[in-house]
Coordinates of C-alpha atoms in Angstrom, one line a residue:
X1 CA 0.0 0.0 0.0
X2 CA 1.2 3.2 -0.8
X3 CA 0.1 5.5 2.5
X4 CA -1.2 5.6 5.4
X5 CA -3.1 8.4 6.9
X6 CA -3.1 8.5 10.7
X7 CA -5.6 10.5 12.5
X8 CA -5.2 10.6 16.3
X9 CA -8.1 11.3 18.3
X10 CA -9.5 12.0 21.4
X11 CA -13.5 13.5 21.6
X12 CA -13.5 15.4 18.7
X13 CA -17.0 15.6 18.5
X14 CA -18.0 16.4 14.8
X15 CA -14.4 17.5 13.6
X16 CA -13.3 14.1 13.6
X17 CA -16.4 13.3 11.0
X18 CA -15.7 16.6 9.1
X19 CA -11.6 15.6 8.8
X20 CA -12.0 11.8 8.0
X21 CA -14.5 13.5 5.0
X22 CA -12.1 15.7 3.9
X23 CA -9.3 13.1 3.5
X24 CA -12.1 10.7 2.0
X25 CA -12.6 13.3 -0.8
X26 CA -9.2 15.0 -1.5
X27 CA -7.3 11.3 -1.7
X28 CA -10.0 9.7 -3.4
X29 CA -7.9 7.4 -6.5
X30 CA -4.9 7.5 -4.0
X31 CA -3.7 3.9 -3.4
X32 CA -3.7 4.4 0.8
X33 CA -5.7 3.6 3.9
X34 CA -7.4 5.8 6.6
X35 CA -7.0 5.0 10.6
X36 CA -8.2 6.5 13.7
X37 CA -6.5 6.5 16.6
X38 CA -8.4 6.6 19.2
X39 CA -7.7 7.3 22.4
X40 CA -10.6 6.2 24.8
X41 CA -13.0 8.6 23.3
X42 CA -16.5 8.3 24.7
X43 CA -18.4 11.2 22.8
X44 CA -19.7 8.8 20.1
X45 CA -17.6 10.7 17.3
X46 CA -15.6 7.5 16.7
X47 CA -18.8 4.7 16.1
X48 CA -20.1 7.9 13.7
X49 CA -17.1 7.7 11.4
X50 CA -17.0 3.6 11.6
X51 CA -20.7 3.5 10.7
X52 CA -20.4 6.7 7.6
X53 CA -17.0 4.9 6.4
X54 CA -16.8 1.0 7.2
X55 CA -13.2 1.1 5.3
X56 CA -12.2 3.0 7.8
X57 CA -9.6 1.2 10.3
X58 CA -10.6 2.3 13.9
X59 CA -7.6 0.9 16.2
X60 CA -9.0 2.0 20.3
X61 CA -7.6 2.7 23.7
X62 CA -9.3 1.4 26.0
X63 CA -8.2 3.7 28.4
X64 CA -6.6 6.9 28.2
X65 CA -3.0 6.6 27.2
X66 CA -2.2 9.9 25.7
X67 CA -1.3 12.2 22.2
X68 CA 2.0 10.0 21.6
X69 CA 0.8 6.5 22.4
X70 CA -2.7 7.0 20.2
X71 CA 0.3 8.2 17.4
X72 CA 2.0 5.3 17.8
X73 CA -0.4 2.9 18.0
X74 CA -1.8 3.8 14.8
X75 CA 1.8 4.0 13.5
X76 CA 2.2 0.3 14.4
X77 CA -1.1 -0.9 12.6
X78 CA -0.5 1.3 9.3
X79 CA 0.1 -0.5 6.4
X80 CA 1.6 2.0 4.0
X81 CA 4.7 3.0 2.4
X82 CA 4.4 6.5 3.4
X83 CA 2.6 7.5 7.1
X84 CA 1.1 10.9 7.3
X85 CA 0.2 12.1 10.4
X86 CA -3.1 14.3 11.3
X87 CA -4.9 15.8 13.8
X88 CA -8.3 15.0 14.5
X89 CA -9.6 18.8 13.3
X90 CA -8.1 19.4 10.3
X91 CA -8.6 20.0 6.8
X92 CA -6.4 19.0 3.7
X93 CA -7.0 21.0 0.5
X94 CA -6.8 18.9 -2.6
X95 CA -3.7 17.6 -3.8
X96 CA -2.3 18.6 -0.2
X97 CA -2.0 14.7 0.8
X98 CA -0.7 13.7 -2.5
X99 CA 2.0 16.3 -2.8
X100 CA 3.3 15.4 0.6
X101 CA 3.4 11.5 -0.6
X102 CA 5.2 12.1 -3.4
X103 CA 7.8 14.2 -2.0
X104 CA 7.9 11.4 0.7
X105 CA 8.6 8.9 -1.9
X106 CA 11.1 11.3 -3.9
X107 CA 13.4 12.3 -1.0
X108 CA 13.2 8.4 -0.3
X109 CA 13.5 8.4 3.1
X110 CA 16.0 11.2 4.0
X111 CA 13.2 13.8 5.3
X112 CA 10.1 14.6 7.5
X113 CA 7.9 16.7 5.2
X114 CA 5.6 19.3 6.5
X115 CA 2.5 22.0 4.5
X116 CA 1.4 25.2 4.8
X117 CA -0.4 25.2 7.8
X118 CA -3.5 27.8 7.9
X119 CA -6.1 28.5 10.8
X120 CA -9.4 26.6 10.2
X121 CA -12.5 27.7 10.2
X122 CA -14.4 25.2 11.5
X123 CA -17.9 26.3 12.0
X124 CA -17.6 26.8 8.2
X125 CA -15.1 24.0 7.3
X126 CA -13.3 26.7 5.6
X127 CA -9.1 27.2 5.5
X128 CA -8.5 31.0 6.3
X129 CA -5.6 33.1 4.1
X130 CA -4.6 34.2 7.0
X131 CA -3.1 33.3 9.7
X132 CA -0.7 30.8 8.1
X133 CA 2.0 28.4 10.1
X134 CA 5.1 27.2 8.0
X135 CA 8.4 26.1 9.7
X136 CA 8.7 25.5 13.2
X137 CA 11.5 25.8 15.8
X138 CA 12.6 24.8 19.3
X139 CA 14.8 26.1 22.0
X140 CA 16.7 23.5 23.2
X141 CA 17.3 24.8 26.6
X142 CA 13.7 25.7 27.5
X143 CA 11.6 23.5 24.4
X144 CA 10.1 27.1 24.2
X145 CA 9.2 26.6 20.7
X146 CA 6.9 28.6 18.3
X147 CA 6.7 29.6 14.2
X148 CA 8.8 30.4 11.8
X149 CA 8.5 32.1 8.6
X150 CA 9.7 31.4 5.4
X151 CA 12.1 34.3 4.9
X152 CA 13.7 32.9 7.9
X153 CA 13.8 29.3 6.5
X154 CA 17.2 28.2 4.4
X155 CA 15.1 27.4 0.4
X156 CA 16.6 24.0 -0.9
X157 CA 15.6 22.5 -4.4
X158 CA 15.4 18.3 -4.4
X159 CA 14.2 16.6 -6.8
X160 CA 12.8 19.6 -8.7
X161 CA 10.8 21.4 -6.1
X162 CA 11.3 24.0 -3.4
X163 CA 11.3 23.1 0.2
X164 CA 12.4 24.9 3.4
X165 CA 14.8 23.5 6.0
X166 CA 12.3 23.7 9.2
X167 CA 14.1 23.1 12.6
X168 CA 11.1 21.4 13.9
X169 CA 7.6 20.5 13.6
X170 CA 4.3 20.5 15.1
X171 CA 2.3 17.6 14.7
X172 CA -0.6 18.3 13.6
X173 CA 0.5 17.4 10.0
X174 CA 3.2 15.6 8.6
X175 CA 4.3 13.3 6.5
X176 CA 7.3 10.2 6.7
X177 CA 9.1 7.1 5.0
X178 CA 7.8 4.3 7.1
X179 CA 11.4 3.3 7.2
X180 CA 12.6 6.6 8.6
X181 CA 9.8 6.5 11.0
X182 CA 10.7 3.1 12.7
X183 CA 14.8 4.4 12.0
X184 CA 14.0 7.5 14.3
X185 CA 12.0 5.0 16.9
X186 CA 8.7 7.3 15.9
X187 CA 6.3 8.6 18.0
X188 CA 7.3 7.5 21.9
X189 CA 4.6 5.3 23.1
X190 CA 5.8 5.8 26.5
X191 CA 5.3 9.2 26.8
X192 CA 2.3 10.9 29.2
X193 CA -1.1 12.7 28.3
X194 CA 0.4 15.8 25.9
X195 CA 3.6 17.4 24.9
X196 CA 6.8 17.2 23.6
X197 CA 6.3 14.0 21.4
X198 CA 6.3 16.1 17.9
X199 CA 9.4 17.9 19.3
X200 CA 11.1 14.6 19.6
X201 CA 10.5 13.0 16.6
X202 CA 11.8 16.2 14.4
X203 CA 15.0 16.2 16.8
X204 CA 15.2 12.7 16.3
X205 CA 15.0 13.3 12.5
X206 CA 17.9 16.0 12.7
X207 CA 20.1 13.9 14.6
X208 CA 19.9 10.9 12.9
X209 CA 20.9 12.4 9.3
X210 CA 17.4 13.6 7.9
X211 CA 16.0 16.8 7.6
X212 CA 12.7 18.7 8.0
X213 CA 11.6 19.6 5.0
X214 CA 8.6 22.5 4.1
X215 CA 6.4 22.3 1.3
X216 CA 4.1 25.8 1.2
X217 CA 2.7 24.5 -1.8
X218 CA 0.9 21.1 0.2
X219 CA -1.9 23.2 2.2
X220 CA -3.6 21.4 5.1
X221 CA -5.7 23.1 7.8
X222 CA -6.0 22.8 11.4
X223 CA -8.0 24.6 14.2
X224 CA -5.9 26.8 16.8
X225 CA -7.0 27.2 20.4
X226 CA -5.1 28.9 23.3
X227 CA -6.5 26.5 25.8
X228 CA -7.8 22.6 26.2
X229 CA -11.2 22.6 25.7
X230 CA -12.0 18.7 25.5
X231 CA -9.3 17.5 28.5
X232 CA -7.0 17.9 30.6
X233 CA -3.4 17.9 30.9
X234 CA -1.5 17.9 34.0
X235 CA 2.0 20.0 33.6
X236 CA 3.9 17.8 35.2
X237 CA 3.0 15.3 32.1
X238 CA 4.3 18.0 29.5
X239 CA 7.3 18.1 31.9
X240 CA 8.1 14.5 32.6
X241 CA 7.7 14.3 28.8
X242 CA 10.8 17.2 28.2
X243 CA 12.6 15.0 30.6
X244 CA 12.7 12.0 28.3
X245 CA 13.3 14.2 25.1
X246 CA 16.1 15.5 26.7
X247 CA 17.4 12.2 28.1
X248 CA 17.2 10.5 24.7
X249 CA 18.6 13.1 22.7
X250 CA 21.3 14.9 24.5
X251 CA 24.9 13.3 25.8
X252 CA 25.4 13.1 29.2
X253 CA 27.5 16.3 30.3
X254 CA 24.6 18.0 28.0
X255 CA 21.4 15.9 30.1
X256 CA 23.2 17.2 33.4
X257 CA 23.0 20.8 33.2
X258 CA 19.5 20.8 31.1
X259 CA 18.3 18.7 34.3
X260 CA 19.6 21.2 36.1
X261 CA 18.5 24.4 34.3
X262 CA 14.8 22.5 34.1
X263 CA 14.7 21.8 38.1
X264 CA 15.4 25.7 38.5
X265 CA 12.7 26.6 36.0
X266 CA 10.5 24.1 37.9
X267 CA 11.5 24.0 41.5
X268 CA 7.6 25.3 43.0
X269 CA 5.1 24.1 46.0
X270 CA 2.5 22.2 45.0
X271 CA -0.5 22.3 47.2
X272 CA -1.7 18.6 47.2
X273 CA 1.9 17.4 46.5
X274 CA 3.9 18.6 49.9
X275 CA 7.0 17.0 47.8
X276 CA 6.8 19.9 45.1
X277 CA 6.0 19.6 41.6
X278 CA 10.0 18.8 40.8
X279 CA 9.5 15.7 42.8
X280 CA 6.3 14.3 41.3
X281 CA 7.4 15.4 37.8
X282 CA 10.9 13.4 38.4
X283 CA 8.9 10.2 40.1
X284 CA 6.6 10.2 36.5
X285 CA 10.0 10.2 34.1
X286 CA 11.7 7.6 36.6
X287 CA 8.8 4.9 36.7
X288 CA 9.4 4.8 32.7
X289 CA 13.4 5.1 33.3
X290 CA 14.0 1.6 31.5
X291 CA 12.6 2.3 28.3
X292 CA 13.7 6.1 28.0
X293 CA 17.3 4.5 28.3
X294 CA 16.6 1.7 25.9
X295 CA 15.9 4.4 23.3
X296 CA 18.6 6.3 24.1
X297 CA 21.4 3.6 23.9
X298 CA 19.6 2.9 20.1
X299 CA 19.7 6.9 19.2
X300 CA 23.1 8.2 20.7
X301 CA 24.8 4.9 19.0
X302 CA 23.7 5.8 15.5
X303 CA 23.2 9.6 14.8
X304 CA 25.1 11.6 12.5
X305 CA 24.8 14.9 14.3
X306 CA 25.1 16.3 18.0
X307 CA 23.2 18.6 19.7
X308 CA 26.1 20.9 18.7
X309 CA 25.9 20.6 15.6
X310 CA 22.2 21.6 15.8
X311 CA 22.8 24.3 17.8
X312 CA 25.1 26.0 15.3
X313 CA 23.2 25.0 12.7
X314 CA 19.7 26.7 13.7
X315 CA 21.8 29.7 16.0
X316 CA 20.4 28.7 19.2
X317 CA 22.7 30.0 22.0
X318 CA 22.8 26.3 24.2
X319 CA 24.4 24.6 24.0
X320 CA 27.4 26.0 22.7
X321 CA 31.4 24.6 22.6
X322 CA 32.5 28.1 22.7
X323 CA 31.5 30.8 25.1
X324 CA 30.1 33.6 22.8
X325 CA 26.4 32.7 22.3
X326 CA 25.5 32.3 18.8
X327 CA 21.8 34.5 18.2
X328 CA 19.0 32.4 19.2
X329 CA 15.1 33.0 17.9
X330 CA 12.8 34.7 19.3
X331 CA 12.1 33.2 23.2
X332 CA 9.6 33.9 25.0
X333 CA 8.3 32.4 28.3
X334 CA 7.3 29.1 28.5
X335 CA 3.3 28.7 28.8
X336 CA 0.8 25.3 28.4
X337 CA -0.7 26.4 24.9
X338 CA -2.1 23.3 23.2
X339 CA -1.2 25.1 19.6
X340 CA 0.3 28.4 19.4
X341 CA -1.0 30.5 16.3
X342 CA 1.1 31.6 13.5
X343 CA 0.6 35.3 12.6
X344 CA 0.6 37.1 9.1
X345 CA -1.0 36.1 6.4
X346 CA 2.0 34.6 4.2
X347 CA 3.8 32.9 7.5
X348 CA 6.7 35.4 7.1
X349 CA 7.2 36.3 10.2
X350 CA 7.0 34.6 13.7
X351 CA 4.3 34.4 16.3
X352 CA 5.1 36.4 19.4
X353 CA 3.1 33.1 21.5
X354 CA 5.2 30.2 22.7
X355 CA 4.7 27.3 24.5
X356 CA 6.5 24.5 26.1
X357 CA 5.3 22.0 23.6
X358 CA 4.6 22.6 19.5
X359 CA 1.5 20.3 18.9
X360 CA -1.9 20.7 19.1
X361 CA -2.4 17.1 19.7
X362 CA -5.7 15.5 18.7
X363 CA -5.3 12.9 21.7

């Protein structure tokens, strides 16, 4: 089979029904499969699209696992060449799914493709002009991260069309070789309810020899909130979840002092936890210790690049092997915003909100 397209979810109400249409529709003749991933959803969206759409694969959590797992999970039941990723509110425009396939397919594993991302409309089921996301970056002190736009992107040509070197991703869209997806280790199935996971996996991608590539021409929209509105999610979960990003990505003088900088950043009271909120976010990340290290042993044993070479690369100012600090992005401070909103209306320039985590995950 040629794709896969993966649609996490987590009560979505009538988006999910509105998105699964809009793939239907816009990859109709395209050799590929659709799955929902959901995760424990109880608000009858889920039985709606498996009655409308009986090709539809539905693959269920019977409990609540989280954004990442409900990723993976349907990651590890796709049968495709190609995996594209989606949340459950969002809205390719035709050719948008195709486009990203085919670059897939042309860059032949060496690259993590993104699209134009534009604010949806969704009482109308309408892509706006304007706002419009494009790259994406991270801080790798903080995982402060936010948008970039393209005139702050390096163009590259491959394989006769134009892309954009992105420093990250959020995942709300995105395409990827199955091969490079089970190279990087994908999606972390270990990690808790929300954050962090798309940050990983483009890290991972950067390290291991691939690239993040942006295609402004592959169009695919996606609703923007400033707060949850259909869960929960606990800090400490987006914390616990930087901790294992950080442990599996970074060498070990590197892990000690971003340990350290994060328990500064995070030293508080909390008022049911008399241990703090250091302690019970350090207690989450230890009772999943043994896997985070598995991965790690697996990523710091076969990538190409450091987090050096990164840093130079993308001029962030940590961490550095010299002691002038290279210009970093725009940084602000670090706030729980489920998917931060680009500004302008072409993407050129960057949003002044941040967050601690890119994705606007649909789980």
């Amino acid at each position: 089979m040629r794709a896969s397209i993966i649609i996490a979810s987590h009560q979505e109400g009538d988006l999910l029904y509105k998105t699964v249409d809009s793939c239907v529709e816009t990859c109709a003749g395209l050799d590929c499969e659709i799955i929902v991933s959901d995760d424990a959803s109880t608000d009858g969206s889920v039985d709606q699209v498996a009655k409308h759409w009986p090709q539809v694969r539905v693959i269920r959590h019977e409990t609540r696992q989280g954004a990442s797992p409900a990723k993976a999970s349907g990651a590890r039941s796709a049968r495709g060449d190609a995996l594209v990723f989606l949340d459950g509110h969002t809205k390719p425009e035709p050719g948008a799914i195709q486009r990203l396939i085919e670059g897939v397919e042309a860059l032949q594993g060496q690259a993590i493709l993104t699209p134009a991302v534009p604010s949806l409309d969704t009482a109308r089921w309408r892509n706006l002009n304007s706002p419009v996301g494009h790259g994406y970056y991270v801080d790798l002190e903080t995982f402060a991260c936010g948008w970039l736009g393209l005139d702050r992107m390096k163009a590259v040509v491959e394989q006769g069309r134009r892309y954009f070197e992105s420093p990250a991703l959020i995942g709300c869209a995105l395409a990827i070789d199955r091969q490079l997806y089970d190279n990087l280790w994908g999606f972390d199935a270990r990690m808790q309810m929300w954050g962090a996971e798309d940050l990983d996996l483009g890290l991972k991608c950067w390290l291991m020899g691939a690239r993040i590539l942006h295609d402004p021409e592959a169009v695919i929209g996606h609703r923007f909130r400033s707060s949850f509105d259909n869960y929960s999610v606990p800090t400490e979960h987006v914390v616990a979840n930087q901790l294992r990003m950080a442990r599996k990505n970074f060498t070990q003088a590197i892990w000690t002092e971003w340990v350290e900088r994060c328990r500064d950043r995070h030293h508080v009271a909390l008022e049911d936890h008399p241990e703090g909120f250091w302690a019970v976010t350090w207690q989450l990340f230890e009772a999943e210790r043994a896997s985070v290290e598995q991965e790690r042993r697996y990523l710091l044993g076969r990538r190409l690049r450091d987090e050096f070479s990164y840093a130079k690369k993308f001029s962030l100012s940590w961490p550095a092997t010299q002691t002038s600090a290279l210009a970093s992005p725009l940084l602000a401070a670090a706030a729980l915003d489920p998917s931060p909103m680009p500004s302008g209306s072409s993407g050129s320039s960057e949003t002044s909100s941040q967050s601690s985590n890119s994705s606007n995950s649909s789980s």
